[in-house]
Tab-separated table of C-alpha atoms and ligand atoms in Angstrom:
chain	number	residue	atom	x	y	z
U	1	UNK	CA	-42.279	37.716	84.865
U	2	UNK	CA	-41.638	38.374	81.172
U	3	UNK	CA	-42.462	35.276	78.836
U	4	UNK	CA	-39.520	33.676	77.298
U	5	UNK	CA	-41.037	35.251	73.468
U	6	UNK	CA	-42.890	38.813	74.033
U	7	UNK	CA	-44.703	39.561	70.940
U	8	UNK	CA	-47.067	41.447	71.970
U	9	UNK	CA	-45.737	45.297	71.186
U	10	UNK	CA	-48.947	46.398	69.888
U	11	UNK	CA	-50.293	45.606	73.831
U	12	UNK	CA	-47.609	47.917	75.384
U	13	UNK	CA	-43.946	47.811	74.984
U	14	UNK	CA	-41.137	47.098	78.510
U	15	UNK	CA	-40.025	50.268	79.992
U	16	UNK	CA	-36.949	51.509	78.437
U	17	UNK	CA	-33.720	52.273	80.592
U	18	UNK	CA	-33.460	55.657	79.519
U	19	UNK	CA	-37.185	56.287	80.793
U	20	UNK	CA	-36.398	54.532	84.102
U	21	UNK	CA	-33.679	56.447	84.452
U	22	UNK	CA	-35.068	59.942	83.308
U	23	UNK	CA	-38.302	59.338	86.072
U	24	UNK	CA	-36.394	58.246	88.909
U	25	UNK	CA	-35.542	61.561	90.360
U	26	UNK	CA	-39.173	62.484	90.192
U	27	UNK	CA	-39.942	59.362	92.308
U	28	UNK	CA	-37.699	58.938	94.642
U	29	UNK	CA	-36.465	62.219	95.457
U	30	UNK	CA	-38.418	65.299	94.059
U	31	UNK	CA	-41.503	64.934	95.266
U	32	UNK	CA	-42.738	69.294	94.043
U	33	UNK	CA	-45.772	70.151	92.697
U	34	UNK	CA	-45.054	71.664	89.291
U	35	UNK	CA	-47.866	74.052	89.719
U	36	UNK	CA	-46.897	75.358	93.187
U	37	UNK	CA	-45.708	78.598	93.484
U	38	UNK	CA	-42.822	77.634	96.207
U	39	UNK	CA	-39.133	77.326	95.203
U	40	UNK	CA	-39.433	74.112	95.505
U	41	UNK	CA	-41.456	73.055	92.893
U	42	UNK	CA	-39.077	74.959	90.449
U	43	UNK	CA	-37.241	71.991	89.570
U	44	UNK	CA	-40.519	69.831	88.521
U	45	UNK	CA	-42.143	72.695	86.661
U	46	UNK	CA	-39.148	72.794	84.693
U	47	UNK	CA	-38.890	69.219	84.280
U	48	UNK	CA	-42.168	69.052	82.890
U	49	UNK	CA	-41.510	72.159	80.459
U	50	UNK	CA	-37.957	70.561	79.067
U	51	UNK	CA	-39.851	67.370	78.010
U	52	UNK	CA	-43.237	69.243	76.395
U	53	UNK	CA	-40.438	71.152	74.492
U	54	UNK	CA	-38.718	67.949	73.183
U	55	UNK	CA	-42.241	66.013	72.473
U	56	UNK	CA	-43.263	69.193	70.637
U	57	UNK	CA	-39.749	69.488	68.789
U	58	UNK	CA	-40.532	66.017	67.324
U	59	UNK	CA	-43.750	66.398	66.232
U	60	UNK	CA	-43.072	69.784	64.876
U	61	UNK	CA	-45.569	71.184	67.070
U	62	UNK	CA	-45.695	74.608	69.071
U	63	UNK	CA	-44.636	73.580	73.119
U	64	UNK	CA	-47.958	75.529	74.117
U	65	UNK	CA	-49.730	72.531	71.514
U	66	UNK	CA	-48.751	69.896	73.965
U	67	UNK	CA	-51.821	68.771	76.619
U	68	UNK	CA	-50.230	66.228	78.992
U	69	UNK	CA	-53.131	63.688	79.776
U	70	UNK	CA	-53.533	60.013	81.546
U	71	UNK	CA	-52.926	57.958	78.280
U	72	UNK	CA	-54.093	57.384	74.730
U	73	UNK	CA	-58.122	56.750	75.731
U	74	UNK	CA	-58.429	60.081	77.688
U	75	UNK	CA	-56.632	61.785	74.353
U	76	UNK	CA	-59.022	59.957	71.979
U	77	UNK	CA	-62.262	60.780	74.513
U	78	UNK	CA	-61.069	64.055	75.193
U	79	UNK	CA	-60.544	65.017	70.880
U	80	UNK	CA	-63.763	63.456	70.181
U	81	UNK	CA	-66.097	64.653	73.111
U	82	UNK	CA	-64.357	67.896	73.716
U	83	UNK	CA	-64.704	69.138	70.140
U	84	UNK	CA	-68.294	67.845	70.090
U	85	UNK	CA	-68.617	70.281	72.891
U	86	UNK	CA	-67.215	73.373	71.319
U	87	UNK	CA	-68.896	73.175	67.919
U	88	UNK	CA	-72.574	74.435	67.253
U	89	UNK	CA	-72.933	75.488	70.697
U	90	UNK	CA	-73.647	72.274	72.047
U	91	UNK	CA	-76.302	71.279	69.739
U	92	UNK	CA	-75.793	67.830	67.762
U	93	UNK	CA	-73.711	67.714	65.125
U	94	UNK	CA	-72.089	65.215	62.702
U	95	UNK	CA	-69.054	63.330	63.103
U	96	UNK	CA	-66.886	61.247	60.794
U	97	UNK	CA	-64.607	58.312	61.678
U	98	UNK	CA	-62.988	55.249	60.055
U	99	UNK	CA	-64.999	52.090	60.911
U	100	UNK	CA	-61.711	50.304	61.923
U	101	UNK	CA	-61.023	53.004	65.077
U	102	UNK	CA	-59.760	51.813	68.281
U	103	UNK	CA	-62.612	51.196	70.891
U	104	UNK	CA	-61.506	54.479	72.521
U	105	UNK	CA	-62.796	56.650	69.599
U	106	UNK	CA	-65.143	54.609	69.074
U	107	UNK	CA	-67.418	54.912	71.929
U	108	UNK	CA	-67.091	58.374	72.765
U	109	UNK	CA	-68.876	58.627	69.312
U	110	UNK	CA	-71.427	55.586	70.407
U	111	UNK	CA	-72.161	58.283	73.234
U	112	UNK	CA	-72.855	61.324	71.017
U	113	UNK	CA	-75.011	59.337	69.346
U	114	UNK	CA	-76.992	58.489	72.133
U	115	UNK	CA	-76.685	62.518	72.531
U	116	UNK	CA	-78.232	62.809	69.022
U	117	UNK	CA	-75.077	63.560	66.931
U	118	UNK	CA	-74.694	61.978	63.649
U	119	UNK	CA	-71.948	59.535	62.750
U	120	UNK	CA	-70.264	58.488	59.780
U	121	UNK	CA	-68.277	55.455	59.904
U	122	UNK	CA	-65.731	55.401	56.584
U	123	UNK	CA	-65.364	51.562	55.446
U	124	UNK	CA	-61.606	50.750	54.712
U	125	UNK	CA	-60.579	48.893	50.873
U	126	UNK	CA	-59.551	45.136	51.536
U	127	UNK	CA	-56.106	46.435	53.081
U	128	UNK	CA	-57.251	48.707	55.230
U	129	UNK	CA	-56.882	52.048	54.104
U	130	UNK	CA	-59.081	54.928	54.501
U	131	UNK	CA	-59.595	56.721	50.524
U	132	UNK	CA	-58.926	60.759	51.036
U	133	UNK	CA	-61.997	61.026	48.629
U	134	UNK	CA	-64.298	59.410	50.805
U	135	UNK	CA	-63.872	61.856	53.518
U	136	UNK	CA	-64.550	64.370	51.060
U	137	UNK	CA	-68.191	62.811	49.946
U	138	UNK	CA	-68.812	62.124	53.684
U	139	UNK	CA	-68.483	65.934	54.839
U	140	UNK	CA	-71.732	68.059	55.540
U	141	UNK	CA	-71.888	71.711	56.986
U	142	UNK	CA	-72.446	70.008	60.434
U	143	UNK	CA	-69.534	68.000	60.493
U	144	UNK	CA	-67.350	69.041	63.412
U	145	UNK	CA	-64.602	66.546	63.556
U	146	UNK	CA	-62.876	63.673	61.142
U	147	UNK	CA	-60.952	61.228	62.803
U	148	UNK	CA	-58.797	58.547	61.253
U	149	UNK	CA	-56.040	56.728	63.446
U	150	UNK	CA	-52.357	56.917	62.066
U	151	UNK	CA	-51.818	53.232	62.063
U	152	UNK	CA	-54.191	50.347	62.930
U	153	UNK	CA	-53.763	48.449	66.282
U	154	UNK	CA	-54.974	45.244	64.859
U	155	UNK	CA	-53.840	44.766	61.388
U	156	UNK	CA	-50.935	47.392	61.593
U	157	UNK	CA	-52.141	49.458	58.119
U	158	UNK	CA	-50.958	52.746	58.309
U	159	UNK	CA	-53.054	55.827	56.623
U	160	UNK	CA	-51.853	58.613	54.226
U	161	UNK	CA	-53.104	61.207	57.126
U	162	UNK	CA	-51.789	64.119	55.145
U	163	UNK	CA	-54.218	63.306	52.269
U	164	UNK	CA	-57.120	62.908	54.966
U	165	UNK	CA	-56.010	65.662	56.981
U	166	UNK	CA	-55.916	67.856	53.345
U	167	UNK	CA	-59.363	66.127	52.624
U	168	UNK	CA	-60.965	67.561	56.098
U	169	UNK	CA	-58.961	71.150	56.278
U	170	UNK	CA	-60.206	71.749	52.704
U	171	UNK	CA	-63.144	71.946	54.086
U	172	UNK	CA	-62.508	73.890	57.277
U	173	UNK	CA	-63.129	70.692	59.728
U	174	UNK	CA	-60.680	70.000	61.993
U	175	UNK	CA	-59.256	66.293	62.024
U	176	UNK	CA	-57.489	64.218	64.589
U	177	UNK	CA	-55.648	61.232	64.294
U	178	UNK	CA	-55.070	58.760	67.349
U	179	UNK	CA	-51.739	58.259	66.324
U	180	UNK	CA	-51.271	55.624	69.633
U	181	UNK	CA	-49.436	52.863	67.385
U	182	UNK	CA	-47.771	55.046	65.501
U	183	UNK	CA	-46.250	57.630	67.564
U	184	UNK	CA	-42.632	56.638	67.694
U	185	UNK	CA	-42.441	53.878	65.161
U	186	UNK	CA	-43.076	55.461	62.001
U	187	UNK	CA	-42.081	59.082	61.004
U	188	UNK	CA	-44.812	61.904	62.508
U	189	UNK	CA	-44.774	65.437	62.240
U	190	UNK	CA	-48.019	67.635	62.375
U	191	UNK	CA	-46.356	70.686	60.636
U	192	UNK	CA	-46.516	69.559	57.016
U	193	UNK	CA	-50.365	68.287	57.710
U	194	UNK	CA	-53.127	69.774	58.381
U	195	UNK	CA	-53.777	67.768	61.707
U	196	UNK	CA	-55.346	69.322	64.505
U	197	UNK	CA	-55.567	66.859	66.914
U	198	UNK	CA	-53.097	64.036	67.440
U	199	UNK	CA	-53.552	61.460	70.581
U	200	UNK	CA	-50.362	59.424	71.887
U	201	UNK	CA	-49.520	57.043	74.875
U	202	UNK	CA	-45.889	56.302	76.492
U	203	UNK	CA	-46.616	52.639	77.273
U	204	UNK	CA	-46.440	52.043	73.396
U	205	UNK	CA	-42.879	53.368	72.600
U	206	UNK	CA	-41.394	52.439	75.917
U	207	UNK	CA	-42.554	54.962	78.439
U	208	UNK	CA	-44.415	54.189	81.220
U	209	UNK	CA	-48.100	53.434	81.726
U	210	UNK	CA	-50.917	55.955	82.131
U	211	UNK	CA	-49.484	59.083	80.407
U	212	UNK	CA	-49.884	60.862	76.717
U	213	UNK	CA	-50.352	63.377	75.599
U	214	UNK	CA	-53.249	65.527	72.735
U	215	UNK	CA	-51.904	67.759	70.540
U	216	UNK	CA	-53.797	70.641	70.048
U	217	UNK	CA	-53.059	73.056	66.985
U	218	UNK	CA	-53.173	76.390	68.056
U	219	UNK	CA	-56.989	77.612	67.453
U	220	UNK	CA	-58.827	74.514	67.032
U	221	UNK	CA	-61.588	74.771	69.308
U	222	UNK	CA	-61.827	72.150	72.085
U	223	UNK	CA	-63.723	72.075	75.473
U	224	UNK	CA	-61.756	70.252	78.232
U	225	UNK	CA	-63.334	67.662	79.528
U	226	UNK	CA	-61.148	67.776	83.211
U	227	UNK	CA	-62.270	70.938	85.163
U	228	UNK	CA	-60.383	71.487	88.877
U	229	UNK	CA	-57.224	73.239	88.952
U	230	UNK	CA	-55.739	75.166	86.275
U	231	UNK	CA	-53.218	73.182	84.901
U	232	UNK	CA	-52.039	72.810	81.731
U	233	UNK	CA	-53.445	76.076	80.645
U	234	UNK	CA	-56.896	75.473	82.396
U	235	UNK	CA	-57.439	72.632	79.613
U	236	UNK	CA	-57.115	69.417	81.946
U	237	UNK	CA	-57.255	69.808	85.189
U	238	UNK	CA	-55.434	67.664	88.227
U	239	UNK	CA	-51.493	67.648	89.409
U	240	UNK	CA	-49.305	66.498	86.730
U	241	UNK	CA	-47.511	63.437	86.749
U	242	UNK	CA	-43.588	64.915	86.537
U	243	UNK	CA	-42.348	60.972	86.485
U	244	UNK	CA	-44.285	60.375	83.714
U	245	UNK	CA	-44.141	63.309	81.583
U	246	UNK	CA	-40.410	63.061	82.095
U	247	UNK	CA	-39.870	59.225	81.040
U	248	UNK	CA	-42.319	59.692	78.225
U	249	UNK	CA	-40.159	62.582	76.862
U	250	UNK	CA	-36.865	60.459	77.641
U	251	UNK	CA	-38.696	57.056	76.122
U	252	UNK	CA	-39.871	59.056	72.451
U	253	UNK	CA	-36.575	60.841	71.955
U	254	UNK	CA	-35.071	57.174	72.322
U	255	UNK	CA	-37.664	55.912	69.864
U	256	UNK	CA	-36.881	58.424	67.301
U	257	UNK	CA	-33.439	57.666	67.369
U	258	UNK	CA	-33.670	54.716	66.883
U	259	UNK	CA	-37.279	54.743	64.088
U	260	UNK	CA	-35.091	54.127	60.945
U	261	UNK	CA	-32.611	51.379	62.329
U	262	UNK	CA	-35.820	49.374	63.613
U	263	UNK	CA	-37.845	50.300	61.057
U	264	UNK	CA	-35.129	47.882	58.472
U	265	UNK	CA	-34.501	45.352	61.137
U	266	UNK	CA	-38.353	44.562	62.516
U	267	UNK	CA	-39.343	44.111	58.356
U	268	UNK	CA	-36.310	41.927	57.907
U	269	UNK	CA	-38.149	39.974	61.351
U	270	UNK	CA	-41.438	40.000	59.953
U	271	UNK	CA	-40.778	38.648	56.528
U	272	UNK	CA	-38.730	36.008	58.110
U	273	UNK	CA	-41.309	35.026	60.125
U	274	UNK	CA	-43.280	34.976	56.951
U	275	UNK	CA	-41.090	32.937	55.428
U	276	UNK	CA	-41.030	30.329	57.681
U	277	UNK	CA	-44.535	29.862	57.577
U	278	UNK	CA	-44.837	29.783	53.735
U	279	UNK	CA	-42.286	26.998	53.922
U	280	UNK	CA	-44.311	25.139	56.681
U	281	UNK	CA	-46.892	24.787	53.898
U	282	UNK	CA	-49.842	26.154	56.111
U	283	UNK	CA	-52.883	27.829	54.830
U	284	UNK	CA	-53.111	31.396	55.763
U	285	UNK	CA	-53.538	34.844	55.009
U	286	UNK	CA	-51.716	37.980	56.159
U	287	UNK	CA	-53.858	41.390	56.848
U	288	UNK	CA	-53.767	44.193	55.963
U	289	UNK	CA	-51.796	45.590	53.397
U	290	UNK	CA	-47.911	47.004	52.035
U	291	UNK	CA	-48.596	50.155	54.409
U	292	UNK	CA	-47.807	48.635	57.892
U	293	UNK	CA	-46.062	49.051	61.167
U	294	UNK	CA	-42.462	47.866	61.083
U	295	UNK	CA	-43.081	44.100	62.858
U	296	UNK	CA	-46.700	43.962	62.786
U	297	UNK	CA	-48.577	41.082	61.534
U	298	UNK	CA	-51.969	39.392	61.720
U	299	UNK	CA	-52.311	36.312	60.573
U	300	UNK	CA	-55.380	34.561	60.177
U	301	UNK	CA	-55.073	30.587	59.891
U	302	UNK	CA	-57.799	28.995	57.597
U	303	UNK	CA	-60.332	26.673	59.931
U	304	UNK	CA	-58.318	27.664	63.188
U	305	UNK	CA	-59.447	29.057	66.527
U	306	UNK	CA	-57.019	32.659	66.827
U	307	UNK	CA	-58.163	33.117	70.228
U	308	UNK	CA	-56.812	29.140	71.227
U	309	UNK	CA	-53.755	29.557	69.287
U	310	UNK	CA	-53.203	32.527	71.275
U	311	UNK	CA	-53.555	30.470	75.011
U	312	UNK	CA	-51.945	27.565	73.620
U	313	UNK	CA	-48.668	30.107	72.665
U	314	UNK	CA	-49.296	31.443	75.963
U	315	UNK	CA	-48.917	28.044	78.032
U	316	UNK	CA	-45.282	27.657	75.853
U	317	UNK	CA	-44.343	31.155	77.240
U	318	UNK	CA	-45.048	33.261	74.129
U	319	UNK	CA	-47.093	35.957	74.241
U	320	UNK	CA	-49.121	37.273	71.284
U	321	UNK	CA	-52.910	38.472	70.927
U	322	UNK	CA	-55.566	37.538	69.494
U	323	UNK	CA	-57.497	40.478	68.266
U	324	UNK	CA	-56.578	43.599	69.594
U	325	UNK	CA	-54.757	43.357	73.082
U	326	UNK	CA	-57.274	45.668	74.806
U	327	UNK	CA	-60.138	43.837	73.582
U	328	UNK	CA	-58.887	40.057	74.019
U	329	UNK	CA	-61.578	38.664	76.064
U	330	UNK	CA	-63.788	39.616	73.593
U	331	UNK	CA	-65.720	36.534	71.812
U	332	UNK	CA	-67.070	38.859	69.086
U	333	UNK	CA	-65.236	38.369	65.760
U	334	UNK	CA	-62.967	41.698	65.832
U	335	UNK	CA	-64.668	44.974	63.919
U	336	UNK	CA	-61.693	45.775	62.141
U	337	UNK	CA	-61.433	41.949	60.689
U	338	UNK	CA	-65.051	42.257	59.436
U	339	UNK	CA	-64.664	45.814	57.857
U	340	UNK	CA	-61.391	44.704	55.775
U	341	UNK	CA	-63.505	41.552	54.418
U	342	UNK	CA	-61.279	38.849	55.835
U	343	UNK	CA	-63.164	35.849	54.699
U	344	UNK	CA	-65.394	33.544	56.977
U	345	UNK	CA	-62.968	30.549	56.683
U	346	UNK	CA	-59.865	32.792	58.300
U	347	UNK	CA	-61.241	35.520	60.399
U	348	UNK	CA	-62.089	33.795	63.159
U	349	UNK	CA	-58.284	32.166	63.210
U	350	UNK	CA	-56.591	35.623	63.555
U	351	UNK	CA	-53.363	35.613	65.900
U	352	UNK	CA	-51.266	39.306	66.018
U	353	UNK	CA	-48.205	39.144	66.308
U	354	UNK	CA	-46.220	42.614	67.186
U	355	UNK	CA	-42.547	42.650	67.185
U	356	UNK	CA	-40.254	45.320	68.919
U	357	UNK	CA	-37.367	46.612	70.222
U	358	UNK	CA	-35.796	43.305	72.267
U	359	UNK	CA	-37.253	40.733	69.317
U	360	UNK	CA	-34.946	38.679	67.860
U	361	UNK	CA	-33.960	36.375	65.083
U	362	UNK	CA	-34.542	33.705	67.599
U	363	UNK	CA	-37.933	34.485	68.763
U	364	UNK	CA	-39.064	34.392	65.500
U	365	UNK	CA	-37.646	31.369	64.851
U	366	UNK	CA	-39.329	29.881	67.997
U	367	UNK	CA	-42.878	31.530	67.254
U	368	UNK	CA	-43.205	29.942	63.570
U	369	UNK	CA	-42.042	26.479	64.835
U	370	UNK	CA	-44.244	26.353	67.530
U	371	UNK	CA	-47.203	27.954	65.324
U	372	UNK	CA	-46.520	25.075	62.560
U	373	UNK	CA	-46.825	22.674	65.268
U	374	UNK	CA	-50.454	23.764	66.907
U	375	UNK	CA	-51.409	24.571	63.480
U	376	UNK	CA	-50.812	21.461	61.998
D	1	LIG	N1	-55.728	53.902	70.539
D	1	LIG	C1	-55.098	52.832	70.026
D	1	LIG	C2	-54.934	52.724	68.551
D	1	LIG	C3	-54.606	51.838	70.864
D	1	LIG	O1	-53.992	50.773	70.341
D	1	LIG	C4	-54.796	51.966	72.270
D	1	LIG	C5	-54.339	50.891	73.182
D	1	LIG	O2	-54.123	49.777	72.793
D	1	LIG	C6	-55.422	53.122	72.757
D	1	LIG	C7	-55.885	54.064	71.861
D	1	LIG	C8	-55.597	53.345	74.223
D	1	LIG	O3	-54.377	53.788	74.786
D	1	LIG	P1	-54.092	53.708	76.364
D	1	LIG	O4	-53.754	52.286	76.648
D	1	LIG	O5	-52.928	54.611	76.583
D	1	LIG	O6	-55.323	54.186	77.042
């Protein structure tokens, strides 16, 4: 059942109507496997070209640059590893990431090290953002992929990935962004950037769970790292999932729509919540910087337990996170906390709170009383 105050966007978002609505066809009726060759399947394989064509139309992308996969960590795995494979023939290389990446470009790199490739982990400034020029001092001859993710699943700071994109394609390395939190929310197009690769998930704009997609500019090398059938152009093998490649197309078009209305009214949520808190008189420090996602804050209360605050919340049916959602059980202080500096006496008070498309006035109201109460 859904708690009486979801806050928790940055986790995965509730299924919108028009992606229910778009899939259900594909579920309970047309059952045809796009990639059969019997009239039958007509209907899916065109199903499944309509919505590549509208994902690509918003992104600005060619439709034969959209690679359906299982979600954002088998886009992230499959940028990082399958690039790795198709540089140098196969022989180590050097790789550059931000040190505030999201656990699922993170250890694909952990594993080419372990392989013998070379990794460079940028540090962020105090607010989180990745400086073009230190890609540029970080780049050797070897260097066979930069990746820097569009916006930060913890402390919502979004990047300037046209500069780093520039910074990498100056130097003829291809860069990807995991652009999971982003794609959606903020404004995304891979035509005036040099991006190469660009990973995205449904579940985080309100499509359903266990599809995204990797863009692919045309003639960036990449390996695929699913070999069976042929689909999707012999890049990633295994039937495609028609329901889900349908409601994800259905759920981003929706999210577009709407980006510039929610955009104004999550803010005008956020700095209320803010507000209330400042008022309340407690000690505590926002992260991150100006360059957010619309309704995402982390908060880190001075001498506080995060990871408490979050159960207590929980127990008086609010849901927020503590560090990032996919990490939560974690005891470790979060990587991206340490990296941005937060000091000793917060950091290991953090709550995250992610706002979205059914927050209200009201839940805000209800998540900074009941925050100034446990805090105080
Ligand atoms: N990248 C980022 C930035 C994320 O926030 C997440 C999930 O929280 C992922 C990747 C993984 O996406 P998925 O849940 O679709 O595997």
């Amino acid at each position: 059942m859904k708690p009486a105050v979801y806050a928790d966007y940055a986790a995965t978002a509730p299924l919108r109507e028009s992606a229910r609505e778009a899939m259900r066809p594909w579920l309970e009726r047309e059952f045809g496997n796009p990639s059969a060759a019997d009239t039958y399947s007509q209907l899916p394989r065109h199903a499944v070209r309509e919505a590549r064509e509208t994902i690509a139309r918003i992104l600005g992308a060619r439709t034969d640059e959209i690679y359906f996969t299982s979600g954002g960590t088998e886009s992230d795995n499959w940028a990082v590893k399958g690039r790795a494979l198709a540089c140098h023939g196969g022989r180590p290389g050097h790789l550059i990431i931000s040190a505030i990446e999201h656990h699922a470009v993170l250890e694909p790199c952990a594993f080419l090290e372990r392989l013998g490739w070379k990794v460079t982990r940028l540090c962020p400034d105090r607010e989180g953002i990745i400086r073009p020029e230190t890609v540029g001092a970080a780049l050797r001859p070897d260097t066979a992929l930069v990746s820097v993710m569009a916006a930060n699943n913890e402390i919502g700071t979004v990047q300037d990935i046209p500069a780093l994109a520039k910074a990498a394609g100056e130097a003829g390395v291809a860069f990807h962004t995991d652009a999971v939190q982003a794609m959606g929310h903020i404004p995304l197009r891979v035509d005036p950037a040099p991006v190469c690769l660009l990973s995205a998930s449904a579940h985080k704009f309100g499509g359903p769970k266990g599809i995204g997609f990797l863009y692919v500019r045309h003639g960036t090398a990449l390996e695929p790292l699913h070999h069976g059938g042929g689909q999707e152009r012999g890049m990633r093998a295994g039937t495609e999932n028609v329901a889900g490649i349908v409601g994800m197309a259905a759920a981003l078009s929706e999210s577009v729509s709407e980006m510039e209305h929610e955009q104004v009214r999550l803010e005008e949520l956020r700095e209320r919540l803010i507000l209330s808190l400042r008022e309340a008189g407690l000690d505590f420090r926002i992260n991150g910087g100006a360059w957010h996602l619309p309704g995402s804050l982390s908060l880190s209360f001075a001498g506080q337990d995060g990871r408490m605050l979050v159960y207590l919340l929980d127990r008086k049916g609010i849901a927020v996170a503590a560090g990032s959602a996919c990490n939560s059980r974690e005891i470790a202080v979060s990587h991206v906390l340490s990296a941005t500096g937060v000091p000793d006496r917060y950091i290991k008070g953090t709550v995250r709170i992610t706002l979205g498309r059914e927050s209200s006035g009201e839940d805000v109201d209800r998540i900074a009383s009941e925050i100034v109460g446990l805090v105080r």
